[in-house]
Coordinates of C-alpha atoms and ligand atoms in Angstrom, one line a residue:
X23 CA 0.0 -6.2 -16.7
X24 CA -1.3 -8.9 -14.4
X25 CA -2.5 -7.6 -11.0
X26 CA -4.9 -9.1 -8.5
X27 CA -8.1 -7.0 -9.0
X28 CA -10.7 -8.5 -6.6
X29 CA -8.8 -7.2 -3.5
X30 CA -8.4 -4.0 -1.6
X31 CA -5.6 -1.5 -2.5
X32 CA -4.8 1.5 -0.4
X33 CA -5.8 4.3 -2.8
X34 CA -4.9 7.3 -0.6
X35 CA -4.5 8.4 2.9
X36 CA -7.7 10.0 4.2
X37 CA -6.4 13.6 4.1
X38 CA -5.2 13.3 0.5
X39 CA -8.8 13.2 -0.8
X40 CA -10.7 16.5 -0.4
X41 CA -13.1 18.6 -2.3
X42 CA -10.4 19.0 -5.0
X43 CA -10.4 16.5 -7.9
X44 CA -7.5 14.2 -7.3
X45 CA -6.1 11.5 -9.7
X46 CA -3.8 8.5 -9.0
X47 CA -2.8 5.6 -11.2
X48 CA -3.8 2.3 -9.6
X49 CA -3.0 -1.1 -11.3
X50 CA -2.5 0.7 -14.6
X51 CA -5.7 2.7 -14.5
X52 CA -6.1 6.4 -13.7
X53 CA -8.6 6.8 -10.9
X54 CA -10.4 10.0 -10.0
X55 CA -11.2 10.7 -6.3
X56 CA -12.9 13.4 -4.4
X57 CA -15.2 13.9 -1.4
X58 CA -18.9 14.7 -1.8
X59 CA -20.4 17.6 0.1
X60 CA -21.3 15.3 3.0
X61 CA -17.6 14.2 3.3
X62 CA -18.0 10.7 1.9
X63 CA -15.3 9.7 -0.7
X64 CA -15.9 8.8 -4.3
X65 CA -13.7 6.9 -6.8
X66 CA -14.3 6.5 -10.5
X67 CA -12.4 6.1 -13.8
X68 CA -10.5 9.3 -14.6
X69 CA -11.5 9.1 -18.2
X70 CA -14.4 10.9 -19.9
X71 CA -16.3 8.6 -22.2
X72 CA -16.7 11.2 -24.9
X73 CA -13.0 11.7 -26.0
X74 CA -11.2 10.2 -23.0
X75 CA -10.1 13.5 -21.5
X76 CA -9.0 13.2 -17.8
X77 CA -11.9 14.2 -15.6
X78 CA -9.4 15.4 -13.0
X79 CA -8.8 18.4 -15.3
X80 CA -12.5 19.4 -15.0
X81 CA -14.5 21.0 -12.2
X82 CA -16.3 19.7 -9.2
X83 CA -19.7 21.4 -9.0
X84 CA -21.5 20.3 -5.9
X85 CA -21.2 16.5 -6.1
X86 CA -21.1 16.5 -9.9
X87 CA -17.9 16.4 -12.0
X88 CA -17.9 18.5 -15.2
X89 CA -15.5 17.4 -17.9
X90 CA -13.1 20.2 -18.7
X91 CA -13.0 19.4 -22.4
X92 CA -16.6 19.7 -23.7
X93 CA -18.6 20.0 -20.5
X94 CA -20.4 16.6 -20.0
X95 CA -21.4 16.3 -16.3
X96 CA -21.3 13.1 -14.3
X97 CA -22.8 12.4 -10.9
X98 CA -20.9 10.4 -8.1
X99 CA -22.2 7.1 -9.5
X100 CA -20.5 7.9 -12.8
X101 CA -23.7 8.5 -14.7
X102 CA -23.8 11.4 -17.2
X103 CA -26.5 13.8 -15.9
X104 CA -26.0 16.7 -18.2
X105 CA -25.0 17.1 -21.8
X106 CA -24.8 20.9 -22.6
X107 CA -24.9 20.2 -26.4
X108 CA -27.0 21.6 -28.0
X109 CA -28.6 24.5 -26.3
X110 CA -27.4 23.8 -22.7
X111 CA -29.4 20.5 -22.3
X112 CA -29.1 17.9 -25.0
X113 CA -29.9 14.2 -24.9
X114 CA -27.6 12.0 -22.7
X115 CA -25.5 10.1 -25.2
X116 CA -25.5 6.3 -25.1
X117 CA -22.5 5.0 -23.2
X118 CA -21.9 8.2 -21.4
X119 CA -21.1 6.4 -18.1
X120 CA -17.9 6.3 -16.1
X121 CA -17.0 3.2 -14.1
X122 CA -17.2 3.7 -10.4
X123 CA -15.0 1.9 -7.9
X124 CA -16.1 0.8 -4.4
X125 CA -14.2 2.5 -1.5
X126 CA -13.9 1.8 2.2
X127 CA -12.7 4.5 4.5
X128 CA -10.9 2.8 7.4
X129 CA -7.6 2.9 9.3
X130 CA -7.1 6.5 8.2
X131 CA -7.1 5.5 4.6
X132 CA -9.3 5.0 1.5
X133 CA -9.2 1.4 0.2
X134 CA -10.3 0.7 -3.3
X135 CA -11.7 -2.4 -5.0
X136 CA -10.7 -2.5 -8.7
X137 CA -12.2 -5.9 -9.5
X138 CA -15.5 -7.0 -11.1
X139 CA -16.7 -9.2 -8.2
X140 CA -18.8 -7.9 -5.4
X141 CA -16.4 -6.2 -2.9
X142 CA -15.6 -8.4 0.1
X143 CA -14.9 -6.4 3.2
X144 CA -13.5 -9.5 5.0
X145 CA -10.5 -9.4 2.6
X146 CA -9.3 -6.1 4.1
X147 CA -6.5 -7.1 6.5
X148 CA -6.6 -5.9 10.1
X149 CA -4.7 -2.6 10.6
X150 CA -6.5 -1.6 13.8
X151 CA -3.5 0.2 15.2
X152 CA -3.9 2.8 12.4
X153 CA -7.6 3.6 13.2
X154 CA -8.0 7.1 14.5
X155 CA -9.4 10.6 13.9
X156 CA -8.1 12.7 11.0
X157 CA -4.7 14.4 11.4
X158 CA -4.7 18.1 12.2
X159 CA -3.0 20.4 9.6
X160 CA 0.8 20.5 10.2
X161 CA 0.8 17.7 12.7
X162 CA 3.2 14.9 11.9
X163 CA 2.4 12.6 14.8
X164 CA -1.0 11.0 15.2
X165 CA -2.1 10.0 18.7
X166 CA -4.6 7.5 19.8
X167 CA -5.2 5.9 23.2
X168 CA -2.3 3.5 23.2
X169 CA -0.2 4.3 20.1
X170 CA 1.2 7.3 18.2
X171 CA 1.8 7.2 14.5
X172 CA 3.7 8.9 11.8
X173 CA 3.0 8.1 8.2
X174 CA 3.7 9.0 4.6
X175 CA 3.9 7.7 1.0
X176 CA 6.9 7.4 -1.3
X177 CA 7.1 6.4 -4.9
X178 CA 9.3 3.4 -5.7
X179 CA 10.2 2.8 -9.4
X180 CA 10.0 -1.0 -9.2
X181 CA 7.6 -3.8 -9.2
X182 CA 5.8 -4.1 -5.8
X183 CA 6.7 -7.7 -5.3
X184 CA 10.3 -6.8 -4.9
X185 CA 9.3 -4.5 -2.0
X186 CA 7.3 -7.4 -0.5
X187 CA 10.4 -9.6 -0.8
X188 CA 12.4 -6.9 1.0
X189 CA 10.0 -6.5 3.9
X190 CA 9.5 -10.2 4.4
X191 CA 13.2 -11.1 4.6
X192 CA 14.6 -9.2 7.6
X193 CA 18.0 -10.8 7.3
X194 CA 18.9 -7.7 5.3
X195 CA 18.6 -5.4 8.3
X196 CA 22.1 -5.7 9.7
X197 CA 23.7 -5.3 6.3
X198 CA 21.6 -2.7 4.3
X199 CA 20.6 -0.8 7.5
X200 CA 23.8 -1.1 9.5
X201 CA 23.9 1.7 12.1
X202 CA 20.2 2.4 11.7
X203 CA 17.3 -0.1 11.8
X204 CA 19.7 -3.1 11.8
X205 CA 21.7 -4.4 14.8
X206 CA 24.9 -6.4 14.6
X207 CA 24.9 -9.4 12.1
X208 CA 26.0 -11.7 15.0
X209 CA 22.5 -11.4 16.4
X210 CA 21.1 -13.3 13.4
X211 CA 23.2 -16.4 14.3
X212 CA 20.9 -17.6 17.2
X213 CA 17.6 -16.3 16.0
X214 CA 14.7 -18.7 16.2
X215 CA 12.8 -18.4 12.9
X216 CA 9.2 -19.6 12.2
X217 CA 7.7 -19.4 8.7
X218 CA 3.9 -19.8 9.2
X219 CA 0.9 -20.0 6.9
X220 CA -2.6 -19.4 8.1
X221 CA -4.9 -19.6 5.1
X222 CA -3.8 -16.7 2.8
X223 CA -2.0 -14.9 5.7
X224 CA 1.8 -15.6 5.8
X225 CA 4.0 -14.9 8.8
X226 CA 7.8 -14.9 9.4
X227 CA 8.5 -14.7 13.1
X228 CA 12.0 -14.2 14.5
X229 CA 13.1 -14.1 18.1
X230 CA 16.4 -13.8 20.0
X231 CA 17.7 -13.3 23.5
X232 CA 20.3 -11.0 25.0
X233 CA 20.8 -8.7 22.1
X234 CA 21.5 -5.1 21.7
X235 CA 18.7 -3.0 20.3
X236 CA 19.4 -1.5 16.9
X237 CA 20.9 2.0 16.9
X238 CA 17.6 3.5 15.6
X239 CA 15.7 1.8 18.4
X240 CA 18.1 3.1 21.0
X241 CA 17.5 6.6 19.5
X242 CA 13.7 6.0 19.8
X243 CA 13.9 4.7 23.3
X244 CA 17.3 5.4 25.0
X245 CA 16.3 3.2 27.9
X246 CA 17.0 0.2 25.7
X247 CA 20.8 1.0 25.7
X248 CA 21.0 0.4 29.4
X249 CA 20.5 -3.4 29.4
X250 CA 20.6 -6.5 27.1
X251 CA 17.3 -7.0 25.4
X252 CA 15.1 -9.9 24.3
X253 CA 13.6 -9.3 20.9
X254 CA 10.7 -10.6 18.8
X255 CA 10.1 -9.5 15.3
X256 CA 7.0 -10.7 13.4
X257 CA 6.2 -9.9 9.8
X258 CA 2.8 -10.5 8.3
X259 CA 1.7 -10.5 4.7
X260 CA -1.7 -10.3 3.2
X261 CA -2.6 -10.0 -0.5
X262 CA -1.8 -8.2 -2.6
X263 CA 1.0 -6.2 -0.9
X264 CA 0.1 -5.4 2.7
X265 CA 2.9 -6.2 5.0
X266 CA 3.4 -5.2 8.7
X267 CA 6.5 -5.7 10.7
X268 CA 6.2 -5.7 14.5
X269 CA 9.6 -5.4 16.1
X270 CA 9.5 -5.7 19.9
X271 CA 12.3 -5.3 22.5
X272 CA 12.1 -5.6 26.3
X273 CA 14.6 -6.0 29.1
X274 CA 16.2 -9.5 28.8
X275 CA 14.9 -12.1 31.2
X276 CA 12.0 -10.0 32.5
X277 CA 8.3 -10.1 32.0
X278 CA 8.5 -7.6 29.2
X279 CA 9.7 -4.7 31.3
X280 CA 10.4 -1.6 29.1
X281 CA 8.4 -3.1 26.3
X282 CA 9.2 -1.1 23.1
X283 CA 7.0 -2.0 20.2
X284 CA 6.6 -0.6 16.7
X285 CA 4.1 -1.5 14.0
X286 CA 5.8 -0.8 10.7
X287 CA 3.0 -1.0 8.1
X288 CA 3.8 -1.1 4.4
X289 CA 0.8 -0.9 2.1
X290 CA 1.9 -1.3 -1.5
X291 CA -0.3 -0.1 -4.4
X292 CA 1.0 -0.7 -7.9
X293 CA 0.6 2.3 -10.2
X294 CA 2.0 0.1 -13.0
X295 CA 4.4 -2.8 -13.3
X296 CA 7.4 -0.6 -12.7
X297 CA 6.0 2.0 -10.3
X298 CA 4.6 1.5 -6.8
X299 CA 3.0 3.8 -4.3
X300 CA 4.5 2.7 -1.0
X301 CA 2.3 3.9 1.8
X302 CA 3.9 3.5 5.2
X303 CA 3.2 4.1 8.8
X304 CA 5.2 3.7 12.0
X305 CA 3.0 3.4 15.1
X306 CA 4.6 3.0 18.5
X307 CA 3.5 2.2 22.0
X308 CA 5.9 4.5 23.8
X309 CA 6.8 8.2 24.0
X310 CA 3.2 9.0 23.1
X311 CA 3.7 12.7 23.7
X312 CA 7.1 13.2 22.1
X313 CA 7.5 15.3 19.0
X314 CA 11.3 14.5 19.2
X315 CA 10.6 10.7 18.8
X316 CA 8.3 11.5 15.8
X317 CA 11.2 13.4 14.3
X318 CA 13.7 10.6 15.0
X319 CA 11.3 8.1 13.4
X320 CA 10.8 10.3 10.4
X321 CA 14.5 10.5 9.9
X322 CA 14.9 6.7 10.3
X323 CA 12.2 6.2 7.7
X324 CA 13.8 8.7 5.3
X325 CA 17.1 6.8 5.5
X326 CA 16.1 3.2 5.9
X327 CA 12.8 2.9 4.2
X328 CA 12.8 5.6 1.6
X329 CA 16.5 5.6 0.6
X330 CA 18.5 2.4 1.5
X331 CA 15.7 -0.1 0.6
X332 CA 14.6 1.9 -2.4
X333 CA 18.0 2.2 -3.9
X334 CA 18.5 -1.5 -3.9
X335 CA 15.0 -2.4 -5.0
X336 CA 15.0 0.1 -7.9
X337 CA 18.3 -1.4 -9.1
X338 CA 17.1 -4.9 -8.8
X339 CA 14.1 -4.0 -10.9
X340 CA 16.4 -2.6 -13.6
X341 CA 18.3 -5.8 -13.6
X342 CA 15.3 -8.2 -13.5
X343 CA 12.7 -6.4 -15.5
X344 CA 9.5 -8.4 -15.9
X345 CA 11.2 -11.8 -15.9
X346 CA 9.6 -14.5 -13.6
X347 CA 11.9 -14.4 -10.6
X348 CA 11.9 -18.2 -10.4
X349 CA 13.3 -18.5 -13.9
X350 CA 16.4 -16.5 -13.1
X351 CA 18.4 -19.2 -11.4
X352 CA 18.9 -17.1 -8.3
X353 CA 21.0 -18.3 -5.4
X354 CA 18.8 -19.3 -2.5
X355 CA 19.1 -18.4 1.3
X356 CA 17.0 -19.4 4.3
X357 CA 15.4 -15.9 4.5
X358 CA 13.8 -16.5 1.1
X359 CA 11.3 -19.1 2.4
X360 CA 8.4 -16.8 3.2
X361 CA 9.0 -14.4 0.3
X362 CA 9.0 -17.3 -2.1
X363 CA 5.9 -18.8 -0.5
X364 CA 4.2 -15.5 -0.8
X365 CA 5.2 -15.0 -4.4
X366 CA 3.7 -18.4 -5.3
X367 CA 0.5 -17.8 -3.3
X368 CA 0.0 -14.5 -5.0
X369 CA 0.7 -16.0 -8.5
X370 CA -1.9 -18.7 -7.8
X371 CA -4.5 -16.1 -6.7
X372 CA -3.9 -14.0 -9.8
X373 CA -4.1 -17.1 -12.1
X374 CA -7.3 -18.2 -10.4
X375 CA -8.8 -14.8 -10.8
X376 CA -7.8 -14.6 -14.5
X377 CA -9.3 -17.9 -15.3
X378 CA -12.6 -16.8 -13.8
X379 CA -12.7 -13.3 -15.4
X380 CA -14.7 -13.1 -18.6
X381 CA -13.1 -11.1 -21.3
X382 CA -14.6 -7.7 -22.1
X383 CA -13.8 -5.4 -25.0
X384 CA -13.4 -1.7 -24.6
X385 CA -13.7 0.0 -27.0
X386 CA -14.6 -2.1 -30.1
X387 CA -11.5 -3.2 -32.0
X388 CA -10.6 -1.1 -35.1
X389 CA -11.3 -4.1 -37.4
X390 CA -15.0 -3.8 -36.6
X391 CA -15.1 -0.2 -37.8
X392 CA -13.3 -1.1 -41.1
X393 CA -16.6 -2.6 -42.3
X394 CA -18.4 0.8 -42.2
X395 CA -18.9 2.1 -45.7
X396 CA -18.2 5.7 -46.1
X397 CA -20.5 7.3 -48.7
X398 CA -20.2 10.6 -50.3
Ligands
LIG417 S1 -13.9 14.7 -23.6 FE1 -15.2 15.0 -21.9 S2 -16.9 16.1 -22.8 FE2 -15.5 15.7 -24.4
LIG418 FE1 14.7 -2.6 4.7

């Protein structure tokens, strides 16, 4: 499996990680997370160095994790601090250390760095519209000064790059999401499209005039059904799989009267090649006190994002498997420009990282043990 490692992945929403041991597979590794008594989050390999038992099956004692198999204890840096054998306090075995992963808590989420290089905070993309205090129990809408957010996570049984393709090519909206997130296909005809690269940030920006809002947007803001709208829709990608769509409607021909704006954030974290944690959030600039709009958005996400997109993407994955997408002789459309640029940029980043990463061996290959002479 080849994943970019020296980058930030969204490991969990902030309220998923508590004082209970919690494990999640990230880029093919099982990661243990919990909060220390002071509330700060910890992430480390979920694998005891004694016999590889999952530490998540153990106990959290203060800030220390006790393995549930034979009782070794590890502090939050991953160092073994207690070996109960023999007599309750034996010597700390050599190699009794668990890898710890750097975390940043920001934008209502925990972001993890799985690479060997020093973590670089500047590589975390800007998601400032997600930044706010923790949710209250049972609350589905999150409110801050100028936006309100609903969020969730769904599992997609497919490679995360297929989800990136999907989000970056919005020409699928009128077809796959007809009657929901997509408006009539005729509104694609006169769209102005810009594919933009700024360093390692890629944008696809679309705009059109005198259109109807999509049925979902008219449900979110019924005012939009009363007049023709101008529309702008920008999509931004940052490595490895952080995509935000910002659809914006306003009354056509005005200085953005009835401005209706959504930030649809999709943060993709591969569990493995064929399984992705799709963290998503819908933040809006209107109806900030409306539980009904929260519900309408939750329903739209359940249909469009968690069902219609996922059904297609999971089937694509079954058809494509791990083949290089550029080797499949696929028919090409204009909407592929940014998805293809992003795939090439990501492949280049991964190749560069791999060429710089020194090989490490863990544990020693079996052939080395075969030289050990067993004597009676
Ligand atoms: S496997 Fe953890 S102490 Fe034995
Ligand atoms: Fe979609």
